[in-house]
Amino acid sequence: MKIVHRNLMPDGSGSVKMTPEEADDLWLAYNLIAQGDMVSCSTVRKVMREAASGGRDSERVKLQLQIKVEGIEYDKEGSALRIRGKNMLKNEHVTVGAFHTLEIELHRPFVLKKELWDSVALDELNQASDPKASADLAVLLMQEGLAHLFLVGKSVTTTRSRVEASIPRKHGPAVAGYDKALNKFFNNVMQAFLKHIDFSIVRCAVIASPGFTKDQFHGHLLLEAERKQLRPIIENKSRIVLVPTTSGYKHCLREVLEAPNVMNIIKDTKAAKEVQALKNFFSILSKDPSRACYGPKHVDVAHEQLAIDTLLLTDELFRSGDVATRQKYVNLVESVKASKGEAYIMSSMHVSGEQLAQLTGVAAILRFPLPELEDLEM
């Protein structure tokens, strides 16, 4: 996210002008913008004019509008935000109080004005403008006859391609057809690999699979790169990493991100730290369950006893239309940090956030055991 200008007041109010430069930035804006905020940007609206003939003609006019937010929608596929609300800026074409939907797209600047920029919103803003926080990882998850290509950013994991093929059995009379079908499948996967992976952006490309599929495809890729002189592959082959997984489906992204050779490359990124924190939570939950808890009620009780060492939350909790609910979790994050604990707000568009959401979206690793929590209802 490019921060063009900040105008923040001592009382916590203020405005920030920003320009989303990648899909991650739109997701960040989706989490920053709340009901009651003011958003200003240029937009196009159809207006009616009196024609010389006495009739009326419509034309599209570019306007600068400021709306008070009532609803927001994130379009992952179209890389856009749609913000609905009432216009608060008077002009000749749109009256004050008229409803309008602003569309925020990549490279379109906008101004966000809040009555209160709380600590969580400010942290998100700082992380968004920090290039070191980005994971920028390409992951090809595959098994025989199926491949998924993902791009993993700091906040969003996007599926860029899915390749499927029917592969005959390897044994018996169909063995000749097996080799031909597998080669065709690898060629199709290679085309997706070349189309969607830009080594000037990604830190590394991971090829992951159960068994030897990853090794076979890696060999095929390098061989074809030499034969066809594919410079992006030849010049970056040292940045292609192989990782074993249990399948070629999305849930195995967690296995990829936990792999030591991948973790070593992305260890300083937000995504890697979140994956490691969640891994630690599940490890403690299985080995010493009195030192880990999840669910709002259990976490609240642990917080009252100053027992939280690491707090894990999904960003969905902060998108609540209820101001009191958001403020509750903002206060919780601030309190845990003030007592020298750590707090991670995980993107629900990442595999770690998806996994945490299945556990109510709030969990904690404790400084000391609290066995009495087991007697409390969730």
Short mmCIF file of C-alpha atoms in Angstrom, two decimals:
data_model
loop_
_atom_site.label_atom_id
_atom_site.label_comp_id
_atom_site.label_asym_id
_atom_site.label_seq_id
_atom_site.Cartn_x
_atom_site.Cartn_y
_atom_site.Cartn_z
CA MET A 1 0.00 0.00 0.00
CA LYS A 2 1.34 3.40 -0.91
CA ILE A 3 0.59 5.92 1.84
CA VAL A 4 0.34 9.29 0.08
CA HIS A 5 -0.49 11.47 3.07
CA ARG A 6 -1.37 11.10 6.76
CA ASN A 7 -3.26 13.72 8.74
CA LEU A 8 -3.81 12.17 12.19
CA MET A 9 -4.90 14.29 15.16
CA PRO A 10 -3.80 13.86 18.81
CA ASP A 11 -7.39 12.87 19.76
CA GLY A 12 -7.17 9.84 17.42
CA SER A 13 -9.26 11.23 14.57
CA GLY A 14 -7.88 12.03 11.14
CA SER A 15 -7.54 10.96 7.54
CA VAL A 16 -5.10 8.98 5.42
CA LYS A 17 -4.77 9.14 1.65
CA MET A 18 -3.60 5.81 0.22
CA THR A 19 -3.27 3.95 -3.08
CA PRO A 20 -3.74 0.14 -3.22
CA GLU A 21 -0.97 -1.35 -5.37
CA GLU A 22 -1.67 -5.11 -5.01
CA ALA A 23 -4.48 -7.49 -4.00
CA ASP A 24 -3.21 -7.56 -0.40
CA ASP A 25 -3.80 -3.81 -0.16
CA LEU A 26 -7.47 -4.12 -1.10
CA TRP A 27 -7.93 -6.73 1.63
CA LEU A 28 -6.23 -4.38 4.09
CA ALA A 29 -8.57 -1.54 3.05
CA TYR A 30 -11.54 -3.92 3.49
CA ASN A 31 -10.41 -4.50 7.09
CA LEU A 32 -9.67 -0.82 7.75
CA ILE A 33 -12.93 0.70 6.48
CA ALA A 34 -15.79 0.46 8.97
CA GLN A 35 -19.40 1.65 9.15
CA GLY A 36 -19.53 5.36 9.91
CA ASP A 37 -16.14 6.14 8.30
CA MET A 38 -15.87 8.67 5.47
CA VAL A 39 -14.34 7.58 2.15
CA SER A 40 -13.51 10.04 -0.65
CA CYS A 41 -12.42 9.20 -4.16
CA SER A 42 -13.16 9.98 -7.78
CA THR A 43 -16.02 8.04 -9.36
CA VAL A 44 -18.20 8.02 -12.44
CA ARG A 45 -21.96 8.51 -12.26
CA LYS A 46 -24.65 8.60 -14.93
CA VAL A 47 -26.49 11.95 -14.92
CA MET A 48 -29.47 13.22 -16.94
CA ARG A 49 -29.24 16.46 -18.93
CA GLU A 50 -31.79 18.46 -20.90
CA ALA A 51 -31.18 17.95 -24.62
CA ALA A 52 -31.57 20.76 -27.20
CA SER A 53 -34.57 18.88 -28.64
CA GLY A 54 -36.38 19.20 -25.32
CA GLY A 55 -35.82 15.57 -24.33
CA ARG A 56 -33.34 14.23 -21.79
CA ASP A 57 -30.01 12.56 -22.46
CA SER A 58 -27.84 10.61 -20.05
CA GLU A 59 -24.09 10.98 -19.85
CA ARG A 60 -21.37 9.64 -17.59
CA VAL A 61 -19.64 12.31 -15.50
CA LYS A 62 -16.48 11.99 -13.41
CA LEU A 63 -17.08 13.24 -9.85
CA GLN A 64 -15.29 13.52 -6.52
CA LEU A 65 -17.60 12.11 -3.84
CA GLN A 66 -17.32 11.58 -0.12
CA ILE A 67 -19.62 8.95 1.34
CA LYS A 68 -20.44 7.92 4.88
CA VAL A 69 -19.94 4.15 4.86
CA GLU A 70 -22.95 1.90 5.44
CA GLY A 71 -21.72 -1.28 3.78
CA ILE A 72 -18.60 -2.70 2.13
CA GLU A 73 -18.05 -5.68 -0.17
CA TYR A 74 -14.73 -7.30 -1.12
CA ASP A 75 -14.53 -8.73 -4.65
CA LYS A 76 -11.58 -11.13 -4.59
CA GLU A 77 -11.87 -12.20 -8.23
CA GLY A 78 -12.33 -8.68 -9.60
CA SER A 79 -9.72 -7.11 -7.26
CA ALA A 80 -12.06 -4.35 -6.11
CA LEU A 81 -13.93 -2.95 -3.10
CA ARG A 82 -17.49 -1.68 -3.34
CA ILE A 83 -18.35 0.83 -0.64
CA ARG A 84 -22.00 1.81 -0.23
CA GLY A 85 -23.26 4.85 1.65
CA LYS A 86 -24.71 8.35 1.56
CA ASN A 87 -22.93 11.18 -0.24
CA MET A 88 -21.76 13.92 2.15
CA LEU A 89 -20.12 16.25 -0.39
CA LYS A 90 -22.37 18.68 -2.22
CA ASN A 91 -21.99 19.01 -6.01
CA GLU A 92 -24.21 19.82 -9.00
CA HIS A 93 -24.90 16.18 -9.92
CA VAL A 94 -25.33 14.31 -6.62
CA THR A 95 -27.29 15.74 -3.69
CA VAL A 96 -26.15 15.39 -0.10
CA GLY A 97 -27.76 12.27 1.37
CA ALA A 98 -28.13 10.46 -1.97
CA PHE A 99 -26.93 6.83 -1.96
CA HIS A 100 -23.92 5.94 -4.06
CA THR A 101 -21.52 3.00 -4.38
CA LEU A 102 -17.82 3.82 -4.71
CA GLU A 103 -15.58 1.21 -6.35
CA ILE A 104 -11.97 1.12 -5.14
CA GLU A 105 -9.62 -0.63 -7.57
CA LEU A 106 -5.87 -1.15 -7.79
CA HIS A 107 -3.92 2.09 -8.38
CA ARG A 108 -6.98 4.27 -7.62
CA PRO A 109 -6.18 6.62 -4.67
CA PHE A 110 -8.77 7.26 -1.95
CA VAL A 111 -8.97 9.08 1.38
CA LEU A 112 -10.18 7.32 4.52
CA LYS A 113 -11.35 9.51 7.39
CA LYS A 114 -12.09 8.08 10.84
CA GLU A 115 -13.35 9.56 14.09
CA LEU A 116 -10.93 7.18 15.82
CA TRP A 117 -7.85 5.43 14.43
CA ASP A 118 -7.48 2.76 17.11
CA SER A 119 -4.22 0.88 17.74
CA VAL A 120 -5.24 -2.12 15.60
CA ALA A 121 -6.08 0.10 12.61
CA LEU A 122 -2.75 1.96 12.96
CA ASP A 123 -0.82 -1.34 13.18
CA GLU A 124 -2.53 -2.60 10.03
CA LEU A 125 -1.68 0.64 8.25
CA ASN A 126 2.00 0.39 9.25
CA GLN A 127 2.23 -3.27 8.21
CA ALA A 128 0.62 -2.49 4.85
CA SER A 129 3.28 0.06 3.99
CA ASP A 130 6.15 -2.21 5.14
CA PRO A 131 7.50 -4.16 2.12
CA LYS A 132 9.42 -6.56 4.40
CA ALA A 133 6.12 -7.92 5.79
CA SER A 134 5.10 -9.47 2.46
CA ALA A 135 5.46 -13.22 1.94
CA ASP A 136 5.19 -13.12 -1.88
CA LEU A 137 5.43 -16.86 -2.32
CA ALA A 138 4.27 -18.98 -5.25
CA VAL A 139 3.11 -22.49 -4.32
CA LEU A 140 2.35 -25.25 -6.80
CA LEU A 141 0.47 -28.01 -4.94
CA MET A 142 0.09 -31.12 -7.04
CA GLN A 143 -0.58 -34.83 -7.26
CA GLU A 144 -0.95 -37.01 -10.33
CA GLY A 145 -3.70 -35.47 -12.48
CA LEU A 146 -4.31 -32.41 -10.27
CA ALA A 147 -2.40 -29.16 -9.68
CA HIS A 148 -3.26 -25.92 -7.86
CA LEU A 149 -1.13 -22.80 -8.21
CA PHE A 150 -1.37 -20.28 -5.35
CA LEU A 151 0.18 -16.87 -4.77
CA VAL A 152 0.67 -16.19 -1.05
CA GLY A 153 0.86 -12.50 -0.08
CA LYS A 154 1.05 -10.90 3.35
CA SER A 155 -2.73 -11.05 3.83
CA VAL A 156 -4.29 -12.85 0.89
CA THR A 157 -3.79 -16.26 -0.72
CA THR A 158 -5.12 -16.33 -4.28
CA THR A 159 -5.71 -19.35 -6.49
CA ARG A 160 -4.23 -18.47 -9.87
CA SER A 161 -4.69 -21.76 -11.72
CA ARG A 162 -6.14 -25.26 -11.42
CA VAL A 163 -5.04 -27.98 -13.84
CA GLU A 164 -6.79 -31.34 -14.02
CA ALA A 165 -6.16 -34.37 -16.22
CA SER A 166 -7.20 -38.01 -16.35
CA ILE A 167 -4.10 -40.17 -15.86
CA PRO A 168 -4.43 -43.92 -16.73
CA ARG A 169 -3.14 -46.61 -14.39
CA LYS A 170 0.61 -47.04 -14.39
CA HIS A 171 0.55 -50.83 -14.66
CA GLY A 172 -0.76 -53.25 -17.25
CA PRO A 173 -1.63 -52.57 -20.90
CA ALA A 174 -2.33 -48.85 -20.23
CA VAL A 175 1.30 -48.06 -19.30
CA ALA A 176 2.06 -46.38 -22.68
CA GLY A 177 -0.98 -44.14 -22.27
CA TYR A 178 0.18 -43.31 -18.73
CA ASP A 179 3.48 -41.78 -19.88
CA LYS A 180 1.78 -39.77 -22.63
CA ALA A 181 -0.97 -38.46 -20.34
CA LEU A 182 1.49 -37.55 -17.57
CA ASN A 183 3.72 -35.68 -20.02
CA LYS A 184 0.72 -33.71 -21.34
CA PHE A 185 -0.37 -32.92 -17.78
CA PHE A 186 3.13 -31.66 -16.90
CA ASN A 187 3.17 -29.46 -20.02
CA ASN A 188 -0.15 -27.86 -19.01
CA VAL A 189 1.09 -27.27 -15.47
CA MET A 190 4.30 -25.75 -16.86
CA GLN A 191 2.27 -23.29 -18.93
CA ALA A 192 0.42 -22.16 -15.80
CA PHE A 193 3.75 -21.94 -13.93
CA LEU A 194 5.27 -19.69 -16.62
CA LYS A 195 2.14 -17.54 -16.94
CA HIS A 196 1.52 -16.77 -13.28
CA ILE A 197 4.93 -16.79 -11.56
CA ASP A 198 6.99 -13.60 -11.82
CA PHE A 199 10.38 -14.12 -10.18
CA SER A 200 10.86 -10.35 -9.93
CA ILE A 201 8.04 -10.39 -7.34
CA VAL A 202 8.06 -13.78 -5.58
CA ARG A 203 10.81 -14.76 -3.17
CA CYS A 204 10.64 -18.37 -4.23
CA ALA A 205 8.44 -20.91 -6.01
CA VAL A 206 7.51 -24.06 -4.10
CA ILE A 207 6.61 -27.30 -5.86
CA ALA A 208 4.86 -29.60 -3.38
CA SER A 209 3.24 -33.01 -3.63
CA PRO A 210 2.96 -36.44 -2.06
CA GLY A 211 5.36 -39.08 -3.39
CA PHE A 212 7.62 -38.28 -6.34
CA THR A 213 5.24 -36.14 -8.45
CA LYS A 214 7.04 -32.94 -7.41
CA ASP A 215 10.43 -34.41 -8.36
CA GLN A 216 9.14 -35.66 -11.71
CA PHE A 217 7.60 -32.28 -12.56
CA HIS A 218 10.70 -30.39 -11.38
CA GLY A 219 12.85 -32.53 -13.68
CA HIS A 220 10.42 -31.99 -16.57
CA LEU A 221 10.41 -28.22 -15.96
CA LEU A 222 14.21 -27.89 -15.94
CA LEU A 223 14.59 -30.13 -18.99
CA GLU A 224 12.03 -28.13 -20.99
CA ALA A 225 13.60 -24.86 -19.80
CA GLU A 226 16.97 -25.91 -21.24
CA ARG A 227 15.42 -27.25 -24.44
CA LYS A 228 13.30 -24.14 -25.07
CA GLN A 229 15.71 -21.67 -23.43
CA LEU A 230 13.14 -20.42 -20.93
CA ARG A 231 15.24 -17.72 -19.23
CA PRO A 232 12.92 -17.09 -16.21
CA ILE A 233 13.32 -20.75 -15.17
CA ILE A 234 17.02 -21.15 -16.04
CA GLU A 235 18.03 -17.95 -14.19
CA ASN A 236 15.93 -18.69 -11.09
CA LYS A 237 16.17 -22.48 -10.72
CA SER A 238 17.92 -22.04 -7.35
CA ARG A 239 14.74 -20.31 -6.08
CA ILE A 240 12.54 -23.33 -6.85
CA VAL A 241 12.03 -25.36 -3.66
CA LEU A 242 10.59 -28.89 -3.30
CA VAL A 243 8.39 -29.80 -0.31
CA PRO A 244 6.60 -33.08 0.51
CA THR A 245 2.86 -32.82 1.34
CA THR A 246 0.01 -35.27 1.92
CA SER A 247 -2.07 -34.10 -1.09
CA GLY A 248 -2.40 -31.49 -3.83
CA TYR A 249 -5.31 -29.62 -2.19
CA LYS A 250 -5.36 -26.17 -0.58
CA HIS A 251 -5.42 -27.35 3.04
CA CYS A 252 -1.85 -28.59 2.52
CA LEU A 253 -0.61 -25.00 2.18
CA ARG A 254 -0.07 -25.14 5.94
CA GLU A 255 2.37 -28.04 5.46
CA VAL A 256 4.25 -25.98 2.87
CA LEU A 257 4.50 -22.89 5.07
CA GLU A 258 5.70 -25.00 8.01
CA ALA A 259 8.42 -26.74 5.95
CA PRO A 260 11.88 -25.72 7.30
CA ASN A 261 13.32 -24.88 3.84
CA VAL A 262 10.36 -22.58 3.12
CA MET A 263 10.21 -21.10 6.63
CA ASN A 264 13.89 -20.16 6.32
CA ILE A 265 13.11 -18.06 3.22
CA ILE A 266 10.01 -16.30 4.58
CA LYS A 267 10.91 -16.32 8.31
CA ASP A 268 10.75 -12.51 8.67
CA THR A 269 7.28 -12.16 7.10
CA LYS A 270 3.90 -11.71 8.76
CA ALA A 271 2.52 -14.92 7.21
CA ALA A 272 5.42 -17.04 8.52
CA LYS A 273 5.15 -15.65 12.06
CA GLU A 274 1.41 -16.38 12.12
CA VAL A 275 1.90 -19.94 10.87
CA GLN A 276 4.55 -20.57 13.54
CA ALA A 277 2.37 -19.09 16.31
CA LEU A 278 -0.59 -21.29 15.29
CA LYS A 279 1.68 -24.34 15.10
CA ASN A 280 2.90 -23.60 18.67
CA PHE A 281 -0.70 -23.27 19.85
CA PHE A 282 -1.76 -26.67 18.47
CA SER A 283 1.39 -28.30 19.85
CA ILE A 284 0.72 -26.99 23.38
CA LEU A 285 -3.01 -27.80 23.10
CA SER A 286 -2.16 -31.46 22.42
CA LYS A 287 0.72 -31.83 24.94
CA ASP A 288 -0.38 -29.54 27.80
CA PRO A 289 -4.05 -28.54 27.24
CA SER A 290 -4.25 -26.51 30.48
CA ARG A 291 -1.79 -24.02 28.93
CA ALA A 292 -3.87 -23.29 25.81
CA CYS A 293 -7.47 -22.21 25.34
CA TYR A 294 -9.88 -21.02 22.66
CA GLY A 295 -13.32 -19.45 22.48
CA PRO A 296 -14.29 -15.92 23.66
CA LYS A 297 -15.36 -16.99 27.16
CA HIS A 298 -12.22 -19.04 27.93
CA VAL A 299 -9.92 -16.35 26.54
CA ASP A 300 -11.72 -13.64 28.56
CA VAL A 301 -11.22 -15.60 31.79
CA ALA A 302 -7.55 -16.20 30.97
CA HIS A 303 -7.14 -12.48 30.27
CA GLU A 304 -8.73 -11.53 33.62
CA GLN A 305 -6.01 -13.60 35.31
CA LEU A 306 -3.24 -11.99 33.17
CA ALA A 307 -2.41 -15.47 31.90
CA ILE A 308 -2.20 -14.76 28.13
CA ASP A 309 1.29 -15.02 26.66
CA THR A 310 0.25 -15.23 22.96
CA LEU A 311 -3.12 -14.08 21.65
CA LEU A 312 -4.42 -15.33 18.28
CA LEU A 313 -7.36 -13.60 16.56
CA THR A 314 -8.86 -13.57 13.08
CA ASP A 315 -9.35 -10.25 11.32
CA GLU A 316 -13.08 -11.05 10.97
CA LEU A 317 -13.56 -10.11 14.63
CA PHE A 318 -12.52 -6.53 13.85
CA ARG A 319 -14.94 -6.18 10.92
CA SER A 320 -17.95 -6.33 13.22
CA GLY A 321 -20.60 -3.70 12.49
CA ASP A 322 -20.99 -3.43 16.27
CA VAL A 323 -18.51 -0.77 17.49
CA ALA A 324 -18.51 -2.26 21.01
CA THR A 325 -17.45 -5.70 19.70
CA ARG A 326 -14.54 -4.24 17.73
CA GLN A 327 -13.51 -2.10 20.70
CA LYS A 328 -13.58 -5.16 22.97
CA TYR A 329 -11.01 -6.94 20.81
CA VAL A 330 -8.92 -3.78 20.30
CA ASN A 331 -8.75 -3.42 24.12
CA LEU A 332 -7.83 -7.10 24.44
CA VAL A 333 -4.93 -6.74 21.98
CA GLU A 334 -3.67 -3.58 23.70
CA SER A 335 -3.90 -5.17 27.16
CA VAL A 336 -2.02 -8.34 26.12
CA LYS A 337 0.75 -6.26 24.53
CA ALA A 338 0.94 -4.01 27.60
CA SER A 339 1.55 -7.09 29.78
CA LYS A 340 4.50 -8.10 27.52
CA GLY A 341 2.49 -10.68 25.58
CA GLU A 342 2.24 -11.10 21.80
CA ALA A 343 -0.87 -10.66 19.67
CA TYR A 344 -1.39 -11.96 16.12
CA ILE A 345 -4.33 -10.84 13.97
CA MET A 346 -4.57 -13.46 11.24
CA SER A 347 -6.06 -12.90 7.82
CA SER A 348 -9.13 -15.02 7.13
CA MET A 349 -7.86 -15.12 3.52
CA HIS A 350 -4.82 -17.13 4.63
CA VAL A 351 -4.72 -20.81 5.54
CA SER A 352 -3.71 -19.97 9.16
CA GLY A 353 -6.70 -17.61 9.57
CA GLU A 354 -9.07 -20.17 8.03
CA GLN A 355 -7.84 -22.77 10.52
CA LEU A 356 -8.19 -20.42 13.50
CA ALA A 357 -11.72 -19.46 12.36
CA GLN A 358 -12.71 -23.11 12.86
CA LEU A 359 -11.80 -22.63 16.55
CA THR A 360 -14.15 -19.62 17.00
CA GLY A 361 -11.51 -17.15 15.71
CA VAL A 362 -9.94 -16.46 19.12
CA ALA A 363 -7.34 -18.53 20.98
CA ALA A 364 -4.45 -18.09 23.39
CA ILE A 365 -1.25 -19.70 24.65
CA LEU A 366 -1.02 -19.21 28.42
CA ARG A 367 1.87 -18.25 30.69
CA PHE A 368 0.78 -20.78 33.32
CA PRO A 369 -1.73 -23.65 33.44
CA LEU A 370 -5.42 -22.89 34.05
CA PRO A 371 -7.00 -26.36 34.43
CA GLU A 372 -10.23 -24.78 35.76
CA LEU A 373 -11.04 -23.56 32.24
CA GLU A 374 -11.97 -27.12 31.27
CA ASP A 375 -14.99 -26.90 33.61
CA LEU A 376 -16.31 -23.75 31.91
CA GLU A 377 -18.82 -23.96 29.08
CA MET A 378 -17.62 -22.57 25.72
#
